[in-house]
XYZ file of C-alpha atoms in Angstrom:
619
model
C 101.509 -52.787 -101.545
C 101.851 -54.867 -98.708
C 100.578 -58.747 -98.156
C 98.047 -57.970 -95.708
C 96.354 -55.338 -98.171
C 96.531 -57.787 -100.341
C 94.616 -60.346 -99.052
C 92.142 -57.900 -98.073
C 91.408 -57.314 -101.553
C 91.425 -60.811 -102.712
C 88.871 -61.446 -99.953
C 86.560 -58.598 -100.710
C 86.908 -59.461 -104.703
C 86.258 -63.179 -103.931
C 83.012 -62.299 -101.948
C 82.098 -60.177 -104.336
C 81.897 -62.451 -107.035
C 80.573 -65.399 -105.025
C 77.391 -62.756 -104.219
C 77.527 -61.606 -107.297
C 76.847 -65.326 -108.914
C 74.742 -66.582 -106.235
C 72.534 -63.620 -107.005
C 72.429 -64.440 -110.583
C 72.111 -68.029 -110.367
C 68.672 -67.223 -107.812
C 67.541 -64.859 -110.855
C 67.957 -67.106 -113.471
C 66.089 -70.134 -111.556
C 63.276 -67.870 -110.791
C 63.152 -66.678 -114.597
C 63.370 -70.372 -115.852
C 60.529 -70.927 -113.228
C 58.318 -68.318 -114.726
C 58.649 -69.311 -117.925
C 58.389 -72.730 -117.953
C 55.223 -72.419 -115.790
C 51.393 -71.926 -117.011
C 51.339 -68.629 -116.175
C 49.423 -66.482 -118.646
C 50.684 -63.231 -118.146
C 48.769 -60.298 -115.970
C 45.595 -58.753 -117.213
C 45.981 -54.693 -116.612
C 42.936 -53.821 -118.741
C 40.323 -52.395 -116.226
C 37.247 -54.751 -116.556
C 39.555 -57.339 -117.063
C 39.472 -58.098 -120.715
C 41.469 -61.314 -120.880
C 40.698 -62.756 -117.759
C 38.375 -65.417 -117.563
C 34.622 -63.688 -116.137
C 33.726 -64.608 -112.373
C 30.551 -65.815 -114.119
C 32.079 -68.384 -116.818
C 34.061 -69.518 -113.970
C 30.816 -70.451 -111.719
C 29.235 -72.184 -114.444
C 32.445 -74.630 -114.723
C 32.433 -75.359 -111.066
C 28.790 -75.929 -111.225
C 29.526 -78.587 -113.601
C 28.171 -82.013 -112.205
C 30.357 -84.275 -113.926
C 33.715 -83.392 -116.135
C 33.788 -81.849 -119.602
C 36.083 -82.966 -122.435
C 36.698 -80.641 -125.152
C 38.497 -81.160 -128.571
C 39.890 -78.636 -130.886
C 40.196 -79.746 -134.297
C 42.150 -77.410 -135.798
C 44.386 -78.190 -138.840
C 48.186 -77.517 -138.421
C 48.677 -76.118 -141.742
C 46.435 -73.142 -141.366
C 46.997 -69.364 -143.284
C 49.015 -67.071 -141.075
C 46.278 -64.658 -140.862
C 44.518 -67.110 -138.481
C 47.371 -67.159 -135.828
C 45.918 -64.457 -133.548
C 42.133 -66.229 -132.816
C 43.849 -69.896 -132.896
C 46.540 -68.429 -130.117
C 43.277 -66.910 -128.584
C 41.416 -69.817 -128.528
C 44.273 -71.780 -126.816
C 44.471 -69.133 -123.915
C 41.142 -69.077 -123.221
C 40.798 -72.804 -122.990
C 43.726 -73.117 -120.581
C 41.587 -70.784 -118.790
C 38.683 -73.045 -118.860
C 40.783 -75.635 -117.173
C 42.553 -73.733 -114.502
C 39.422 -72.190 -113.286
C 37.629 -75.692 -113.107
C 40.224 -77.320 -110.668
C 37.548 -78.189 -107.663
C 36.689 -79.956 -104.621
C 33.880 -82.629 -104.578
C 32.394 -85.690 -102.368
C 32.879 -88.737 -104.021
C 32.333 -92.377 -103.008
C 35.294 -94.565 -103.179
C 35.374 -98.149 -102.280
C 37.411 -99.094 -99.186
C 37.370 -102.618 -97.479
C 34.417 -103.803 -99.196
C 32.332 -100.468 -98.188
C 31.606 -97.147 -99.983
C 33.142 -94.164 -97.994
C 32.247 -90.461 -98.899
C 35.574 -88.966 -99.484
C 37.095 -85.185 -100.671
C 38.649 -85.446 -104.095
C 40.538 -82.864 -106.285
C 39.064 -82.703 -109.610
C 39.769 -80.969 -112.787
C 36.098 -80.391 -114.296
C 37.229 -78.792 -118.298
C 40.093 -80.701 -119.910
C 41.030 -80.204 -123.638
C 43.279 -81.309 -126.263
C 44.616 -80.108 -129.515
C 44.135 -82.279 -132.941
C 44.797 -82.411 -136.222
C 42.214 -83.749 -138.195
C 44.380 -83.623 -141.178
C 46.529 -86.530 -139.932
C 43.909 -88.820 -139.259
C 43.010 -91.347 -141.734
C 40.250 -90.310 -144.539
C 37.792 -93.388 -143.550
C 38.601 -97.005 -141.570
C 38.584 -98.013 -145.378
C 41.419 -96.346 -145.681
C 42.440 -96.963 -142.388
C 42.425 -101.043 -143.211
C 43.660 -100.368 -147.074
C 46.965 -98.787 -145.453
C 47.328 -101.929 -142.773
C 46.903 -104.419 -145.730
C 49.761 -102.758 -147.438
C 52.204 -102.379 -144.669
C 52.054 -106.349 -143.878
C 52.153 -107.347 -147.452
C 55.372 -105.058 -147.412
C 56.585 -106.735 -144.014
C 55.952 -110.165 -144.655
C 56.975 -110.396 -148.288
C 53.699 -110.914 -150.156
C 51.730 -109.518 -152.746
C 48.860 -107.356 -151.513
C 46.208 -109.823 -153.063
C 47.770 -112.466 -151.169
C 47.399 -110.941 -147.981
C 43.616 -109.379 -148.657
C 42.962 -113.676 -148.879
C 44.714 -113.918 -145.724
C 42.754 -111.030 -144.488
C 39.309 -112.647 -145.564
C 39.817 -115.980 -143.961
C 40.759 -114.457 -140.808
C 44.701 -115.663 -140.741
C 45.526 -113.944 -137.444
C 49.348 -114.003 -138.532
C 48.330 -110.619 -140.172
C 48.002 -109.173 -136.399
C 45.945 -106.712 -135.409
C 43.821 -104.540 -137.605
C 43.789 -100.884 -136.329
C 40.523 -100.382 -138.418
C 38.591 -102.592 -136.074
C 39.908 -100.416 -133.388
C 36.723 -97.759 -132.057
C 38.941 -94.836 -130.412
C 40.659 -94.533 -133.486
C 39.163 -91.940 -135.004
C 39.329 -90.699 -138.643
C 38.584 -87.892 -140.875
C 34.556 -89.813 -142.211
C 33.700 -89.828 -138.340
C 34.226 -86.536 -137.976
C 31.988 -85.306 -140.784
C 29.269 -87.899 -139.444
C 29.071 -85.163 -136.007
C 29.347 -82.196 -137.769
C 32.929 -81.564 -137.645
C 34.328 -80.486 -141.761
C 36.957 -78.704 -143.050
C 35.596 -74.705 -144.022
C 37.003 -72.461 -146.651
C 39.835 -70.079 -145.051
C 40.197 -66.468 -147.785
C 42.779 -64.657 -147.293
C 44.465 -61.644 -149.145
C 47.682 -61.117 -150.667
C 47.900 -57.682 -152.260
C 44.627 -57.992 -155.159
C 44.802 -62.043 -155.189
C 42.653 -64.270 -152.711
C 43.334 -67.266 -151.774
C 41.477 -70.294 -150.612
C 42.088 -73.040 -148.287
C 40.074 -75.787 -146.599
C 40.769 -76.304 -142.685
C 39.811 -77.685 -139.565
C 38.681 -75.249 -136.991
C 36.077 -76.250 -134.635
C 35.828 -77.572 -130.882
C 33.824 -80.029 -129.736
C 32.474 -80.388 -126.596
C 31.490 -83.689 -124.969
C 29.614 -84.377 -121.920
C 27.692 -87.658 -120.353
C 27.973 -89.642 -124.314
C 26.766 -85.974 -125.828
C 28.873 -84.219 -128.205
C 28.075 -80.595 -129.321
C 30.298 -78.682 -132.437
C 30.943 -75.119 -132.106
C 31.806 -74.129 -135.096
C 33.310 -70.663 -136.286
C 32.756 -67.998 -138.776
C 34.957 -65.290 -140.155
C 37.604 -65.101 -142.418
C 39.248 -64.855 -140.003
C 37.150 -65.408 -136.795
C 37.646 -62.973 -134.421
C 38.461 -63.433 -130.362
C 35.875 -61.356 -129.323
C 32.777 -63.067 -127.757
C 34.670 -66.270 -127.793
C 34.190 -66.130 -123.942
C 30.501 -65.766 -124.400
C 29.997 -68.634 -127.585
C 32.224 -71.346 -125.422
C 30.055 -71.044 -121.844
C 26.728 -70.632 -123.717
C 27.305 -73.936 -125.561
C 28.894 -75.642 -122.408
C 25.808 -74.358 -120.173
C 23.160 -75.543 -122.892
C 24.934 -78.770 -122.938
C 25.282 -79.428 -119.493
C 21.994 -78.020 -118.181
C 20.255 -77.863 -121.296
C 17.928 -74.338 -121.452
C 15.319 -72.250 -120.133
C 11.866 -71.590 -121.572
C 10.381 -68.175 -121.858
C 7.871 -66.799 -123.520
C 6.716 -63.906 -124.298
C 3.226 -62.369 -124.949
C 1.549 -61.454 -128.363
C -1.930 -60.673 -129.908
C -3.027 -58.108 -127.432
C -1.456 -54.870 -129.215
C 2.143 -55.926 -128.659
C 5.139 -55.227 -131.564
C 5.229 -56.992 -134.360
C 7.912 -60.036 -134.188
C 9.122 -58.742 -137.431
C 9.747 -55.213 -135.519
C 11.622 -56.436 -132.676
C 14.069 -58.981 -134.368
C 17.604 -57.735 -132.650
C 15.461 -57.749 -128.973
C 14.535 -61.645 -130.028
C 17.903 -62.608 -131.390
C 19.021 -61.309 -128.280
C 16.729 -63.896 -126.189
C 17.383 -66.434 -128.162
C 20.939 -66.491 -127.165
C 19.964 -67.172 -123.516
C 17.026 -69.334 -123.585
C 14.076 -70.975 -125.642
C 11.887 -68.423 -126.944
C 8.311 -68.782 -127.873
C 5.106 -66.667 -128.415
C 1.835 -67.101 -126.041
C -1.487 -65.634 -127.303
C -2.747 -65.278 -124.423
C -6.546 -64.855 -125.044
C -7.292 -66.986 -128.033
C -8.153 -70.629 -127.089
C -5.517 -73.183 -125.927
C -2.669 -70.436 -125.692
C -3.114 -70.167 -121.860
C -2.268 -73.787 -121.786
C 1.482 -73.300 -122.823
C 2.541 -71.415 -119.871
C 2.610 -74.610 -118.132
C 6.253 -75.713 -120.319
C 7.186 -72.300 -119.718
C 10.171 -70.973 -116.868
C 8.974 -67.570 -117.116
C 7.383 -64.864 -118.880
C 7.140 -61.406 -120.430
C 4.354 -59.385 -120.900
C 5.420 -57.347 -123.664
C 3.703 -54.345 -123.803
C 0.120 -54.951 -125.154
C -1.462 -51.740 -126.387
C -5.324 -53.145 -126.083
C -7.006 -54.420 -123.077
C -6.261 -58.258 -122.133
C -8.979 -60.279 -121.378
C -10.183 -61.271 -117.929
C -8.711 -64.850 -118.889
C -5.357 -63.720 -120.328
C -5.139 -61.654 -116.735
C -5.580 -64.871 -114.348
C -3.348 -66.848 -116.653
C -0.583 -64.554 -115.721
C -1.868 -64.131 -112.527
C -2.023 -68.074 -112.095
C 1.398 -68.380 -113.478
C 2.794 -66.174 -110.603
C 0.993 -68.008 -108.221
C 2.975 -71.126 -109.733
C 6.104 -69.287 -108.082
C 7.273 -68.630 -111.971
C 8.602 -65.007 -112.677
C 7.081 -62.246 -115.041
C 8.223 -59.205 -116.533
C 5.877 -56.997 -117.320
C 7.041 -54.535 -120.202
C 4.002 -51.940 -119.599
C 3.894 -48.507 -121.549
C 1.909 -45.511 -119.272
C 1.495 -43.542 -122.657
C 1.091 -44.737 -126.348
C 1.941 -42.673 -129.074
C 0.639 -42.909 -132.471
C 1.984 -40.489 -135.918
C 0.906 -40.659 -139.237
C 2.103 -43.740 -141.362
C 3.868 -43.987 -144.718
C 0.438 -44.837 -146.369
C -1.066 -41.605 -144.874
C 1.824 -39.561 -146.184
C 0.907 -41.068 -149.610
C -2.617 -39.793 -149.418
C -1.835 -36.766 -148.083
C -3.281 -36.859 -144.411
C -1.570 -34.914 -142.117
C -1.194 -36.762 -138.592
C 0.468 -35.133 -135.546
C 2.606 -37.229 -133.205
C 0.078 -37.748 -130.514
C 0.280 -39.411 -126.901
C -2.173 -40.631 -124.780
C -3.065 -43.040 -121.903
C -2.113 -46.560 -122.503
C -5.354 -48.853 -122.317
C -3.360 -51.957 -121.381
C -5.814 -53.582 -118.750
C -2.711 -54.723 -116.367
C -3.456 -52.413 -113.563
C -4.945 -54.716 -111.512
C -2.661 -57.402 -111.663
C -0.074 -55.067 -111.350
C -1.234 -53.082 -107.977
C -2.028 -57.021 -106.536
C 1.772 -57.520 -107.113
C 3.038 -53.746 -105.279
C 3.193 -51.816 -108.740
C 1.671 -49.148 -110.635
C 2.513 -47.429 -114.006
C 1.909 -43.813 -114.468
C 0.395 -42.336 -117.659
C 3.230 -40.144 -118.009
C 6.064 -39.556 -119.817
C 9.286 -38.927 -118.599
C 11.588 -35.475 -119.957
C 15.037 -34.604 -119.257
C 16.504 -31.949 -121.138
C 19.957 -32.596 -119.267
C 20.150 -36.015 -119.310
C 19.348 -37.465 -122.570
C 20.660 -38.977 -125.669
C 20.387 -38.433 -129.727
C 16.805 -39.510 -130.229
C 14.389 -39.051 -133.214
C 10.757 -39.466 -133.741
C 9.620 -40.797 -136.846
C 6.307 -39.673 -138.301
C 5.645 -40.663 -141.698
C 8.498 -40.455 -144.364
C 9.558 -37.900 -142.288
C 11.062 -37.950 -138.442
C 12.717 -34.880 -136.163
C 14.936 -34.427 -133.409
C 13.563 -35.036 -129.734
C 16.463 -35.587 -127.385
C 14.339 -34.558 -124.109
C 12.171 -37.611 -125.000
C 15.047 -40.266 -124.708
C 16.258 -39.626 -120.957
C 19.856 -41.040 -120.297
C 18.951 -42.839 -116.450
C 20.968 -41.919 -114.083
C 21.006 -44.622 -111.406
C 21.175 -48.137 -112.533
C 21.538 -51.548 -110.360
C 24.003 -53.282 -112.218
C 26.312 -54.600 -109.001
C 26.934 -58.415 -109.340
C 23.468 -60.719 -109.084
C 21.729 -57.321 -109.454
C 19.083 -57.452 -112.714
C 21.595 -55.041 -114.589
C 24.586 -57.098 -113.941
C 27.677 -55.579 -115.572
C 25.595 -52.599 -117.724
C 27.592 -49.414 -117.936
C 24.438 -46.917 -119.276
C 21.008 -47.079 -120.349
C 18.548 -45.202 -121.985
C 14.712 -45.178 -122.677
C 12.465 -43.395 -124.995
C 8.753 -42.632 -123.694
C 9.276 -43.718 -120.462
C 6.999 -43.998 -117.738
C 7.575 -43.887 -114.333
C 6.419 -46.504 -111.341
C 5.255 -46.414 -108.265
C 5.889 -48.869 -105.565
C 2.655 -50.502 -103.310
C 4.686 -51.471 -100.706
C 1.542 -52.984 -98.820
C -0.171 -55.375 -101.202
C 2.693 -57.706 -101.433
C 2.127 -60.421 -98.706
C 5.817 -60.338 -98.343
C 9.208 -58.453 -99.765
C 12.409 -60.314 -99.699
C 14.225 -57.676 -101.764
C 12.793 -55.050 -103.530
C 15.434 -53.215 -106.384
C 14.630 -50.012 -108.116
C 16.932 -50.868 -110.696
C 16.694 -47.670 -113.529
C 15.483 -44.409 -112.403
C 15.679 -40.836 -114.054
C 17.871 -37.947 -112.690
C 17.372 -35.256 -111.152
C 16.649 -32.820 -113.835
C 13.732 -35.153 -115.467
C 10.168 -33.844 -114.779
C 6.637 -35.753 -116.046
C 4.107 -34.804 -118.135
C 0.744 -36.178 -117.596
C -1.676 -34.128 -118.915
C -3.905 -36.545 -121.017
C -2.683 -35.558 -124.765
C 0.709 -34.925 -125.830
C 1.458 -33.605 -129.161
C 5.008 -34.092 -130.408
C 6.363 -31.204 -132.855
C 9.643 -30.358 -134.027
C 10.804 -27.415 -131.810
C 7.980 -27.903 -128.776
C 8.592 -26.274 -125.532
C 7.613 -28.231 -122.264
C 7.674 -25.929 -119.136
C 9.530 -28.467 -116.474
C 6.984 -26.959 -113.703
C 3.881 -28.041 -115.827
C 4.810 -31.865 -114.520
C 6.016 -33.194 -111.177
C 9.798 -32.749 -110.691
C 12.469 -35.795 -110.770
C 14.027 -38.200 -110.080
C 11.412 -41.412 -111.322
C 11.432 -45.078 -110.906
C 11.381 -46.452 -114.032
C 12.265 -50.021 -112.943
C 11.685 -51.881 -110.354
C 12.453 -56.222 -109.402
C 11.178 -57.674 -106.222
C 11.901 -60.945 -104.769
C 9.295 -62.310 -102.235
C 5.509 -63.629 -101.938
C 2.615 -62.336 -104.377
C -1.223 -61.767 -103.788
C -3.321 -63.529 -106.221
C -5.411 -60.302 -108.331
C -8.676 -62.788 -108.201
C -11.039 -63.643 -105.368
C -12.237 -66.556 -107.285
C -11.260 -68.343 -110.457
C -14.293 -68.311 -112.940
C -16.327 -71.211 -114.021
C -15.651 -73.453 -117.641
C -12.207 -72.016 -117.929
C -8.925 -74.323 -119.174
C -6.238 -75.618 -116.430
C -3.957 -72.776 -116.295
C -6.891 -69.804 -116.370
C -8.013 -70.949 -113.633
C -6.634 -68.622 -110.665
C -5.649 -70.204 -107.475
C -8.387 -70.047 -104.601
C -9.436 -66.986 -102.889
C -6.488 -65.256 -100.723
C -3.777 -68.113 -101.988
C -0.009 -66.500 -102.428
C 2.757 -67.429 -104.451
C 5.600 -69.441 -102.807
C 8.250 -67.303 -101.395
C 11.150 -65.856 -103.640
C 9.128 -65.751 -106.298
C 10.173 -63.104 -109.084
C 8.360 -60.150 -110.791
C 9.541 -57.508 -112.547
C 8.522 -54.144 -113.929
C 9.581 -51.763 -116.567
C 7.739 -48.938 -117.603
C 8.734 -48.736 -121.287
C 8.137 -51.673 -124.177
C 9.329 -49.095 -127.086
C 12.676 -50.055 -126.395
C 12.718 -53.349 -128.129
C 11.912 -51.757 -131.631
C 14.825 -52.010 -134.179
C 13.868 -48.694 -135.047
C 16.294 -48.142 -132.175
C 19.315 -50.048 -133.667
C 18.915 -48.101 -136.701
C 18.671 -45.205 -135.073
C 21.569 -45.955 -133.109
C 23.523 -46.659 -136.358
C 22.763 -43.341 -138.218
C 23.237 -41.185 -135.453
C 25.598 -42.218 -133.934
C 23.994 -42.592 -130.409
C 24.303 -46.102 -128.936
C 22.983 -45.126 -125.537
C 19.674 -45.708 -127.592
C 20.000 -49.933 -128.084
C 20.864 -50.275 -124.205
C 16.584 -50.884 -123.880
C 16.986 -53.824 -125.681
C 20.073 -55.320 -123.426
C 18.348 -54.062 -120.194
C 15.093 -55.904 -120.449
C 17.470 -59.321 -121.463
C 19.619 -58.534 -118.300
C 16.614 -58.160 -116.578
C 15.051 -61.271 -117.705
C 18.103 -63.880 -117.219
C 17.926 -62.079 -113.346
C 14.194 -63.176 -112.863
C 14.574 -66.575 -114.799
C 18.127 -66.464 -112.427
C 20.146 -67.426 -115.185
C 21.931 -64.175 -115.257
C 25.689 -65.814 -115.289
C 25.263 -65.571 -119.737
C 23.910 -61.620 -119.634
C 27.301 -60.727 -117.058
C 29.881 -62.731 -119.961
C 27.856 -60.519 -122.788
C 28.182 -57.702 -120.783
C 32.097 -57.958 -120.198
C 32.816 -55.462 -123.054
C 34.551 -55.992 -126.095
C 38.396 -57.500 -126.092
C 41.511 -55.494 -127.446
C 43.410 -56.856 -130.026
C 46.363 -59.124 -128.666
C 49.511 -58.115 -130.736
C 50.865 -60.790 -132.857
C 54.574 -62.080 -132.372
C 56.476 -64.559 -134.779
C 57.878 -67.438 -133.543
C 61.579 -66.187 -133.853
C 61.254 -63.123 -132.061
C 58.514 -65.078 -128.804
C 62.102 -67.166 -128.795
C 64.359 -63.468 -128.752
C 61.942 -62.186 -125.953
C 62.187 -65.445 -123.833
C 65.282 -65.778 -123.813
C 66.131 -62.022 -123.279
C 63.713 -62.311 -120.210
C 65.498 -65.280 -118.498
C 68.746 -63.749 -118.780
C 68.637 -59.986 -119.541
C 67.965 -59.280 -115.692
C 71.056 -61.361 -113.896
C 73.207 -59.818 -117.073
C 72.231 -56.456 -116.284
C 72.720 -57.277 -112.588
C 76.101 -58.333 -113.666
C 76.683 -54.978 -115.519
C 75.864 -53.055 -112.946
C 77.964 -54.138 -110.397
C 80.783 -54.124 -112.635
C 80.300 -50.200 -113.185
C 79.443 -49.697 -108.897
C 82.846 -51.749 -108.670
C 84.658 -49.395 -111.599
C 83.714 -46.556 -109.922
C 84.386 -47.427 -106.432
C 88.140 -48.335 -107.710
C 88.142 -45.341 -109.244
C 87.047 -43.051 -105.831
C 89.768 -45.136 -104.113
C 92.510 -44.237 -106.557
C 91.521 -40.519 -106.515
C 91.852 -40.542 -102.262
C 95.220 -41.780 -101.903
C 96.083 -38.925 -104.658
């Protein structure tokens, strides 16, 4: 072989290598980059599952001052609470990258205050564990005592005498330090250890932790505190922004109507439970004296479908509380239906399922705001889900009575915000007065029937187990079962009446509402009746609770406070696979250097086999 081949191949082999490492060395800085940075990973699940929500993220940066949140959590936890803890810990680093903003402050420069754009973090939190702080500053100052009798050679009663007359060659007492914190103030705002069961084989096992974050805004500190054994990740999303939002901005009033022929409370506990999460819920009994007068603490209202005529004063208290610019949905049933009860089954009377006209009173309030509900009922034998009608002790099939609906608003801001399907039993339809509003900012029919629905409105309707409904006995589909408008509102009244309270009194003849005023429409109330969760639950059919998170996504959009219903909406989260300790270590590592190594590897085999193709040629 001669030199000048030689040297050829020294050359190529040197550049080679020198590639070869500088390629590798860019790899592993990049991987070492990744890794050591706050990156969370990438979120592949469709709606996003473990991403923070747009909607959490706009009630951080609507924060007006920052937030400070503590997680007491106790380091010697069971292993079966790993997963949520882990959870928890993502999430709040979530918090606090999504609340990095920009805000006008005042700083002082040269004696005068100049406005100013600062970079602010809004969430910050920190992990603690309780278990390491000191039981009580008795404790606390028992401890010091000891540890400067030990220092300076005296007996612990000789240095409590020094303690009492104040020697300050003791130094410093931590006790009479306030930030240090111990285990007594905790319990004094809420914050205790809770039993943690878990199962080994038959044998359970109990445990008392720390595992509860506390949130602290302006002086205020609220605990959110979790249940579960263990707690589970999903709604964390939802618990965390509710509590921050209450905290920060405290909550909404609504109430909602009773006394006229509405459900019983006791009937429509899951629809209530579901309010409550959003906002302060109370009744108005509209109608008997002094109730009117409570719609002046109120943010907004629903009518919730009363089954006996309101009185004229009930009427201009609503309508009075629209002119107010405050927002109303109206829950109003076009047909009530009626079956025998369990005490008629008892004595033997034999009831059928029978529908009629709704005597409800609201139509006149409702056509001065643009709206009118049919006495109809809507059918779709296409379109429907598993319903049931229950009559007596004893109930039947009726699946053409519980319409699946076939167009819904729920685009972001829209009053069905992040709702995937919906369905209604005994549904009405609507019909839209376009002219009697003074004006329409935005008008959104926001649930409405396919195409295959048709009405019946025939007066009566008897129910039965097997009935036959000819589709061309009713006008064809699609319906309007929902509609939300935006804009300015006719008062119903030409003139308030004499003697009656404050807030009965209707505004003067031909007054309007302010502009962007709410209302709201929905031509079904049956959907809040836990008949429907249990329903739901036995067959199998949970198109048939959607009522009951429809009219609370409908309500947060007219009390706009819809950023809660969007979170609740997100779906539930998939379980995030567990990894020990040891083998997070194995993967890290193998992902900072399994890449340049198989870089490596490969051109080893490229350079093999091009050694190999060279050898074979000059054969």
């Amino acid at each position: 072989m001669s030199t000048s081949n030689r040297g050829r191949k020294l050359k190529s082999f040197t550049t080679a290598t020198i590639s070869t490492l500088a390629i590798f060395g860019v790899l592993l800085l990049l991987n070492l980059m990744v890794a050591s940075s706050k990156a969370r990973g990438w979120d592949v699940t469709e709606e996003r599952m473990h991403s923070l929500s747009p909607a959490a993220a706009e009630v951080i940066r609507s924060l007006p001052e920052p937030l400070t949140v503590n997680a007491y959590i106790s380091g010697d936890h069971p292993a079966a609470y790993d997963e949520f803890i882990r959870s928890l810990g993502i999430l709040l680093d979530q918090y606090a990258d999504a609340s990095h903003v920009e805000r006008e402050v005042e700083v002082l420069e040269n004696g005068q205050n100049v406005k100013k754009r600062k970079r602010m973090q809004l969430v910050s939190w920190q992990k603690i564990d309780p278990d390491k702080l000191p039981r009580s500053k008795e404790q606390l100052h028992e401890d010091w005592l000891k540890s400067r009798a030990k220092a300076l050679g005296k007996s612990l009663d000789e240095v409590r005498k020094l303690d009492d007359a104040g020697d300050a060659s003791l130094g410093k007492d931590p006790s009479k330090d306030v930030v240090q914190r111990t285990q007594a103030d905790l319990a004094a705002e809420g914050i205790r250890r809770r039993p943690a069961y878990t199962r080994e084989g038959t044998s359970i096992s109990k445990q008392d932790i720390y595992l509860t974050l506390q949130l602290e805004f302006r002086g205020q500190k609220r605990a959110l505190i979790f249940e579960g054994n263990p707690p589970v990740p999903e709604g964390l999303e939802f618990q965390f922004t509710k509590l921050l939002k209450e905290l920060a901005f405290g909550r909404k009033k609504l109430g909602i109507t009773a006394g006229n022929g509405e459900a019983d409370p006791r009937e429509t506990t899951v629809f209530r439970q579901s309010l409550d999460q959003l906002f302060e819920v109370s009744e108005v009994k509209l109608g008997q004296p002094g109730e009117a007068a409570k719609l002046a603490n109120l943010d907004g209202l629903i009518v919730a479908g009363p089954r006996k005529p309101l009185p004229d004063d009930a009427l201009r208290a609503i309508d009075g509380f629209v002119m107010r610019g405050k927002p109303v949905l109206f829950l109003v049933d076009g047909m009530t239906f009626e079956g025998q009860t369990p005490q008629d089954a008892q004595m033997g009377q034999d009831k059928p399922y029978l529908g009629q006209a709704t005597t409800h009173g609201l139509d006149k309030l409702l056509e001065a705001y643009g709206f009118k509900v049919d006495a109809n009922t809507l059918i779709d034998a296409s379109h429907n889900t598993t319903g049931f009608v229950v009559n007596g002790n004893d109930g039947f099939p009726a699946p053409a009575l519980f319409p699946v609906l076939e167009r819904l608003a729920n685009g972001k801001a829209e009053p069905l915000d992040g709702m995937k399907s919906m369905a209604l039993g005994f549904v009405s339809s609507l019909q839209n007065l376009e002219g009697k509003r003074a004006k329409t900012e935005q008008l959104i029919p926001f649930a409405r029937t396919s195409g295959a629905s048709f009405s019946f409105d025939q007066g009566l309707m008897i129910v039965a187990p097997g009935m036959k409904l000819d589709p061309k006995a009713g006008k064809a589909g699609p319906f309007v079962v929902g509609y939300a408008a935006r804009g300015t509102f006719r008062s119903a009244f030409a003139s308030p009446p004499a003697g009656s309270d404050a807030m009965s009194v209707a505004p003067a003849a031909g007054e309007q509402s302010p502009d962007k005023t709410r209302v709201a429409v929905l031509g079904d109330s049956d959907c809040l009746s836990d008949l429907n969760v249990m329903m739901a639950q036995q067959l199998g059919s949970p198109d048939l609770v959607t009522g009951i998170s429809a009219v609370t996504n409908v309500a947060a959009w007219m009390m706009e406070d819809a950023a809660l219903s969007r979170i609740r909406n997100k779906g539930t989260v998939r379980k995030l696979t567990t990894v020990s300790s040891g083998d997070r270590t194995l993967i890290k590592f193998g992902n900072v250097l399994g890449p340049p190594f198989l870089l490596i590897g490969f051109g080893l085999v490229a350079w093999r086999l091009r050694v190999r193709r060279r050898r074979k040629l000059k054969l």
